[in-house]
Short mmCIF file of C-alpha atoms and ligand atoms in Angstrom, two decimals:
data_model
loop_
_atom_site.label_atom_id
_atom_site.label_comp_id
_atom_site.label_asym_id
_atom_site.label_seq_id
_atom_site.Cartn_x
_atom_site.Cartn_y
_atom_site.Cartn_z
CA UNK Z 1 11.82 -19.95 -8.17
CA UNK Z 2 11.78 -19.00 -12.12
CA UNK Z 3 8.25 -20.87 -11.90
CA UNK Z 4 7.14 -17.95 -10.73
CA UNK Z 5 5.35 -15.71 -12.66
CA UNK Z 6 4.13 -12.31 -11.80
CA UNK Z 7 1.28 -10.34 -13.12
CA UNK Z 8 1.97 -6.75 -13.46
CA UNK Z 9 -0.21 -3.70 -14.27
CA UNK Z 10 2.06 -1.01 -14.94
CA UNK Z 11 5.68 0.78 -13.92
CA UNK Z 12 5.86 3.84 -12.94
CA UNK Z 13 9.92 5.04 -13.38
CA UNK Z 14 10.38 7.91 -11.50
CA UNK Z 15 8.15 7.75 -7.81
CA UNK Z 16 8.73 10.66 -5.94
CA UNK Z 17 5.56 9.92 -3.35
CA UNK Z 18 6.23 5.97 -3.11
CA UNK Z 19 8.64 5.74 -0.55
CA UNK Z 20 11.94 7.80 0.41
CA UNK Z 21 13.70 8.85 -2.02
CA UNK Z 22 13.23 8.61 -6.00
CA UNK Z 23 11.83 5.12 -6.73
CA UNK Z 24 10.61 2.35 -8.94
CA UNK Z 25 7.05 1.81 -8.44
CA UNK Z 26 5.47 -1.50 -9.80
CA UNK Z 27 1.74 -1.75 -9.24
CA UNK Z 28 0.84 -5.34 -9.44
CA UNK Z 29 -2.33 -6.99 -11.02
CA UNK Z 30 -5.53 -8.14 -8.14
CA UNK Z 31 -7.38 -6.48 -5.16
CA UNK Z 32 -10.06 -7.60 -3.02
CA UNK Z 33 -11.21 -4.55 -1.82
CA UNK Z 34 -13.76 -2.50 -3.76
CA UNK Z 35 -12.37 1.15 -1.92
CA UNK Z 36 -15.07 3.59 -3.29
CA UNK Z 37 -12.78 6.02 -3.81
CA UNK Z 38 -10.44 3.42 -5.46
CA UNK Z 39 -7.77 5.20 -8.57
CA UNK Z 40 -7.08 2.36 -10.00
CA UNK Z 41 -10.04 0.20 -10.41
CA UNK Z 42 -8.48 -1.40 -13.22
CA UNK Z 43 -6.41 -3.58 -11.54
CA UNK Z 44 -8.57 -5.28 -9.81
CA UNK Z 45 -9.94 -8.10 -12.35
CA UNK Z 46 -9.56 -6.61 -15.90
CA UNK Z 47 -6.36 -5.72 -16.85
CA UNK Z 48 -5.31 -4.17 -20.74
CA UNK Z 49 -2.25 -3.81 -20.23
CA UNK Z 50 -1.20 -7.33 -18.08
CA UNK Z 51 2.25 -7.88 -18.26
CA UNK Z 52 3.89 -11.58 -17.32
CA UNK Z 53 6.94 -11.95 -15.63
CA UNK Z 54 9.29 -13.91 -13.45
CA UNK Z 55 11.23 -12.03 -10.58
CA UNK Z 56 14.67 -12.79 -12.73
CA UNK Z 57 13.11 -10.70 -15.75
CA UNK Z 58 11.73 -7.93 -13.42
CA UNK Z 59 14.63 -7.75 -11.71
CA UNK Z 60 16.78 -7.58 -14.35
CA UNK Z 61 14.06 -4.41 -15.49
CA UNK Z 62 14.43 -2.87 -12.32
CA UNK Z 63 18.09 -2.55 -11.82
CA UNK Z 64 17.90 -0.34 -15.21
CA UNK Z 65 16.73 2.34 -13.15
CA UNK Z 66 19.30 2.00 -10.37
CA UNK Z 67 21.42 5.39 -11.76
CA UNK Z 68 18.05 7.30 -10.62
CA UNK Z 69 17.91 5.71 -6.65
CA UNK Z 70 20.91 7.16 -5.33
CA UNK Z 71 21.53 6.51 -1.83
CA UNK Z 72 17.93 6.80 -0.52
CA UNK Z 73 15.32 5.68 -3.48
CA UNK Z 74 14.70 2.04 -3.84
CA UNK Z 75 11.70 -0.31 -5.36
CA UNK Z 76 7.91 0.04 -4.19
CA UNK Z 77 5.54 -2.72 -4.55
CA UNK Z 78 2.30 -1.30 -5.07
CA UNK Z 79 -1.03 -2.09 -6.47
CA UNK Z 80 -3.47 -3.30 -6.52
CA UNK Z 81 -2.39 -5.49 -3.36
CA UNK Z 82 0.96 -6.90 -3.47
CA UNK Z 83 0.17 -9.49 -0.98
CA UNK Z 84 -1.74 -11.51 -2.95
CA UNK Z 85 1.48 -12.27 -5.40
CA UNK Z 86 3.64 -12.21 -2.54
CA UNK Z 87 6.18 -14.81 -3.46
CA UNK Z 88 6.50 -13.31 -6.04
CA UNK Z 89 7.25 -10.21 -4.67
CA UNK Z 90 9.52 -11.98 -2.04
CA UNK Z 91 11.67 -13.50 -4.72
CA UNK Z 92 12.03 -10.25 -6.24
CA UNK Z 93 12.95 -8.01 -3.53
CA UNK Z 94 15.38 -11.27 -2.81
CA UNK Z 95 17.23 -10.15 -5.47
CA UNK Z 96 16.80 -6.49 -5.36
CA UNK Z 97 18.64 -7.03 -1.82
CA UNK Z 98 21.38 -8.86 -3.18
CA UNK Z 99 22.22 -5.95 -5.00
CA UNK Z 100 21.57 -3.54 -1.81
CA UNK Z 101 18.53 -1.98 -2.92
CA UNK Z 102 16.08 -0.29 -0.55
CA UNK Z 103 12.34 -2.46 -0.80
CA UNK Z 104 8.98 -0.88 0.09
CA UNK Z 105 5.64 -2.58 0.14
CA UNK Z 106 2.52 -0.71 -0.45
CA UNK Z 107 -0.31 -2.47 0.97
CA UNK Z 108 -3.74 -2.36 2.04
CA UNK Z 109 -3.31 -5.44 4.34
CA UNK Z 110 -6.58 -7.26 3.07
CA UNK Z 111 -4.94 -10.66 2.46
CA UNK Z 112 -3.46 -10.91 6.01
CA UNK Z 113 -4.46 -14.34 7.49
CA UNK Z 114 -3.72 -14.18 11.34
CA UNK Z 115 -3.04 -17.63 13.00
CA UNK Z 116 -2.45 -19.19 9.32
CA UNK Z 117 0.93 -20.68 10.43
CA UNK Z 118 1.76 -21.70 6.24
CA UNK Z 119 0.73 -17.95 5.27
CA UNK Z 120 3.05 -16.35 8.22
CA UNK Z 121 5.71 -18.16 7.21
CA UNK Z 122 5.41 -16.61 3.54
CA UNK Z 123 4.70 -13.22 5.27
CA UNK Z 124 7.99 -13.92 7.33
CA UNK Z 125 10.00 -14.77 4.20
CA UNK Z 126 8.66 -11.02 3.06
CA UNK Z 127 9.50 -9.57 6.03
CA UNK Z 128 12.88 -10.37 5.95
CA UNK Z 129 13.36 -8.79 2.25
CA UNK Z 130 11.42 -5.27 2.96
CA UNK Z 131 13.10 -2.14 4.73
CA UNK Z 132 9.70 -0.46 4.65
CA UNK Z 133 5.33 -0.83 5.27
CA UNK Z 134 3.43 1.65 3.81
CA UNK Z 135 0.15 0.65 5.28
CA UNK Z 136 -3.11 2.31 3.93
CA UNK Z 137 -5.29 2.53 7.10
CA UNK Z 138 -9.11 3.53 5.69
CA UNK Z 139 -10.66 3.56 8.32
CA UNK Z 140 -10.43 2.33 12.00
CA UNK Z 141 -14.12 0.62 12.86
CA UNK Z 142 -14.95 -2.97 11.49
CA UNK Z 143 -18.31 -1.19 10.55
CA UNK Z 144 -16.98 1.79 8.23
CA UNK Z 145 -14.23 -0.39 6.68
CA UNK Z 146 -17.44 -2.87 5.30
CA UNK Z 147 -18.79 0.32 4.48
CA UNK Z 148 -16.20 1.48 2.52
CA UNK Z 149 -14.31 -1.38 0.57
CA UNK Z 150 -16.77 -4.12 1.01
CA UNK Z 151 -14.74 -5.80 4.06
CA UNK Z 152 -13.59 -5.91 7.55
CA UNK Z 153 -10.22 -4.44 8.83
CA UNK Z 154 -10.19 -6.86 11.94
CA UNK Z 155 -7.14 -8.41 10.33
CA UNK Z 156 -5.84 -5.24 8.96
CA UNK Z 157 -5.00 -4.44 12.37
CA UNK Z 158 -3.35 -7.53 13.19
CA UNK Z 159 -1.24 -7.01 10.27
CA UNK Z 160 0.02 -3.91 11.85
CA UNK Z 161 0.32 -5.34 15.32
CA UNK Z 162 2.05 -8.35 13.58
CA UNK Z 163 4.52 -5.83 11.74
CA UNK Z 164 4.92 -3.59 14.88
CA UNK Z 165 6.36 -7.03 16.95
CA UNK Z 166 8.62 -7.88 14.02
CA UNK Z 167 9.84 -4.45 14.34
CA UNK Z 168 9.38 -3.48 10.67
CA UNK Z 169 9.29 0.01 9.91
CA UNK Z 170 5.71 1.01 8.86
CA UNK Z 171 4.56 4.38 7.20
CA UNK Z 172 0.76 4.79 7.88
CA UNK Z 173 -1.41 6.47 5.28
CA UNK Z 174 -5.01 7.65 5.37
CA UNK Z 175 -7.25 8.93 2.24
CA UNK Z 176 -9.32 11.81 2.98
CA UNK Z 177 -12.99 11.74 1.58
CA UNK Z 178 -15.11 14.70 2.62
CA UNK Z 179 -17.93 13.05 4.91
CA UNK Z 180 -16.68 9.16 4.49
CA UNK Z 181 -13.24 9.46 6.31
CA UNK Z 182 -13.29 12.31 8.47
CA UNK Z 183 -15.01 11.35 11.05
CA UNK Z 184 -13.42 12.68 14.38
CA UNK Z 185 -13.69 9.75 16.62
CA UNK Z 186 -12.07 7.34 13.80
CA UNK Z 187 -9.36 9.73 13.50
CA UNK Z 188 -8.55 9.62 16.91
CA UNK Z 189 -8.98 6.28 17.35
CA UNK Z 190 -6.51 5.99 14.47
CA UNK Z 191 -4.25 8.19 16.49
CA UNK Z 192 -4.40 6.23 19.91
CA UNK Z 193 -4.10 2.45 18.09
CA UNK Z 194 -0.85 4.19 16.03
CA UNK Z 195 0.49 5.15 19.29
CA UNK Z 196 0.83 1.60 20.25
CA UNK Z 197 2.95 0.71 17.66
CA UNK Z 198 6.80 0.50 17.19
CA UNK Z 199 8.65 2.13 14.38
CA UNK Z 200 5.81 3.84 12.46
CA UNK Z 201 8.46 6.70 10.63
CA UNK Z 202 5.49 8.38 9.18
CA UNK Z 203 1.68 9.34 9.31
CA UNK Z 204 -0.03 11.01 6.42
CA UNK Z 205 -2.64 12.53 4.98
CA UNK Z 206 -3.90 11.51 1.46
CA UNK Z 207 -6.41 14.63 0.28
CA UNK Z 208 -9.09 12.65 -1.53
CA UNK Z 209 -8.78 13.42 -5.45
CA UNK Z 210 -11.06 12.47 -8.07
CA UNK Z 211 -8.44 11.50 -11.10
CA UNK Z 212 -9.49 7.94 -11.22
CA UNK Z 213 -13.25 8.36 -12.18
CA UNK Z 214 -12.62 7.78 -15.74
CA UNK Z 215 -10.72 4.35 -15.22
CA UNK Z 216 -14.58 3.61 -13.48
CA UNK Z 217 -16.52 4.85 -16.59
CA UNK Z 218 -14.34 3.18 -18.72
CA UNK Z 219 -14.75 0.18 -17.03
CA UNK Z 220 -18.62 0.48 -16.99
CA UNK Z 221 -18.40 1.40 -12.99
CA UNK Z 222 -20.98 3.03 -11.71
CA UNK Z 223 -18.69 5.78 -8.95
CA UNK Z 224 -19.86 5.28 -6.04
CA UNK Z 225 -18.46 8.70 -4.92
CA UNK Z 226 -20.39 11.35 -7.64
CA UNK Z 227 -20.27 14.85 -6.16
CA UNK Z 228 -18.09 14.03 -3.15
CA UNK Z 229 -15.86 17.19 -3.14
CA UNK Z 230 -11.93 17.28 -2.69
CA UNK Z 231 -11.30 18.20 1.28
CA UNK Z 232 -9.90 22.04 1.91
CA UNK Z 233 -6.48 22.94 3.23
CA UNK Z 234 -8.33 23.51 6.40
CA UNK Z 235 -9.77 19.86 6.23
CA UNK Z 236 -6.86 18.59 5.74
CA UNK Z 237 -4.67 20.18 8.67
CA UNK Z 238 -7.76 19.52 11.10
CA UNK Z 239 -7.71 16.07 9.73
CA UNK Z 240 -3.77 16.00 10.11
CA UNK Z 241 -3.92 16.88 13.58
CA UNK Z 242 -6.69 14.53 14.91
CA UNK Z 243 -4.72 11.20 13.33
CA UNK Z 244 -1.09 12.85 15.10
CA UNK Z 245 0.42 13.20 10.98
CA UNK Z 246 4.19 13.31 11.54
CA UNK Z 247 7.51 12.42 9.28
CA UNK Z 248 10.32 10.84 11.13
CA UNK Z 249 13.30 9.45 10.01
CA UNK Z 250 13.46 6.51 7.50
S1 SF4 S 301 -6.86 -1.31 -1.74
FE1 SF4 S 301 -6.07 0.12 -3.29
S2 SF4 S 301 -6.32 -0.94 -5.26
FE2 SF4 S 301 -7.57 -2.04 -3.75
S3 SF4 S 301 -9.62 -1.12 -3.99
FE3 SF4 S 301 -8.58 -0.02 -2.33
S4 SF4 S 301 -7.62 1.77 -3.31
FE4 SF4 S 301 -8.14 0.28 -4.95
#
């Protein structure tokens, strides 16, 4: 598996929102969703700061940081979308669990291929190296998901069901853009499809920020999302109470 060769954007050494626990985050390089309120749009084709390497060499990176993990922190795969490198990822958190570390993927669930028996298989090799699914649900109707990251979510949900069967413990996370994501009925449809599935430890609330607009200028990115304000405490807690936001145990 040293073939393997991963393309990284960036580290980040000391997560404290990635996960439980203090973490490793590594955001990796690719996404094919255009999110409009996207924070790192540089990932997603041009890259400054690409960084090559094989899951030997990133381990061997990672376990520097171990001292910081104690007995709850761990690794986060992030992005970008970690599924589209994901034996990559798989051979990494391979080793990562050799040496007992806690593994956390980060994904938006856009490369899921329901009834692709070769790419379940991969996904199963995954599953089988990652304690935790943080799942970033944007919106619940096919419609508003093409509306906001240029594709469907039909097998976004599958992913979930898929992960719910398997038992895998799944954090949920929702973004919060003022008049694109609030909408009541998606939130409750959120709510009821969450309902159905097993082992979801968490449900959250991401306020909408605006810190990523100069990664679009910079890029020559027109934002799609000028003069869309930051939501209020209030929208926030109405929002958190519509989509059921909890925090179980890990
Ligand atoms: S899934 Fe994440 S990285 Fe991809 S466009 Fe959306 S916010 Fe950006």
């Amino acid at each position: 598996m040293d073939n393997l060769i991963g393309r990284i954007h960036s580290f980040e050494s000391f997560a404290l929102v990635d996960g439980p626990g203090v973490r490793c985050s590594v955001f990796l390089h690719g996404c094919a969703l255009r999110c409009k309120f996207c924070h790192n749009p540089d990932t997603w084709t041009h890259c400054d700061s690409l960084t090559l390497m094989t899951p030997p060499e990133l381990h061997k990176k990672l376990m520097r940081y171990r001292p910081y993990w104690k007995s709850n922190g761990g690794v986060t795969f992030s992005g970008g979308e970690p599924l589209l490198q994901m034996e990559f990822v798989t051979e990494t958190c391979r080793l990562l669990k050799k040496d007992g570390i806690h593994t956390c993927i980060d994904t938006a669930g856009q490369p899921f291929r329901p009834g692709d028996e070769a790419w379940l298989a991969k996904f199963d090799a995954l599953l089988d190296v990652t304690d935790l699914f943080i799942v970033d649900m944007k919106t619940f109707s096919d419609r508003a998901h093409r509306e906001l990251t240029g594709h469907g979510n039909a097998n976004i949900l599958a992913m979930l069901r898929y992960l719910s069967e398997k038992r895998k413990r799944i954090w949920i996370r929702h973004v919060l853009v003022p008049g694109v994501t609030d909408d009541e009925q998606e939130l409750i449809q959120m709510r009821e499809y969450i309902a159905t599935l097993h082992r979801v430890r968490r449900v959250e609330i991401l306020p909408y920020h605006t810190m990523g607009v100069g990664k679009w200028e910079k890029l020559g990115l027109k934002y799609p999302l000028e003069g869309v304000p930051m939501p209020t405490a209030e929208e926030v807690k109405r929002a958190e109470i519509l989509i059921g936001a909890f925090a179980g145990r890990n």
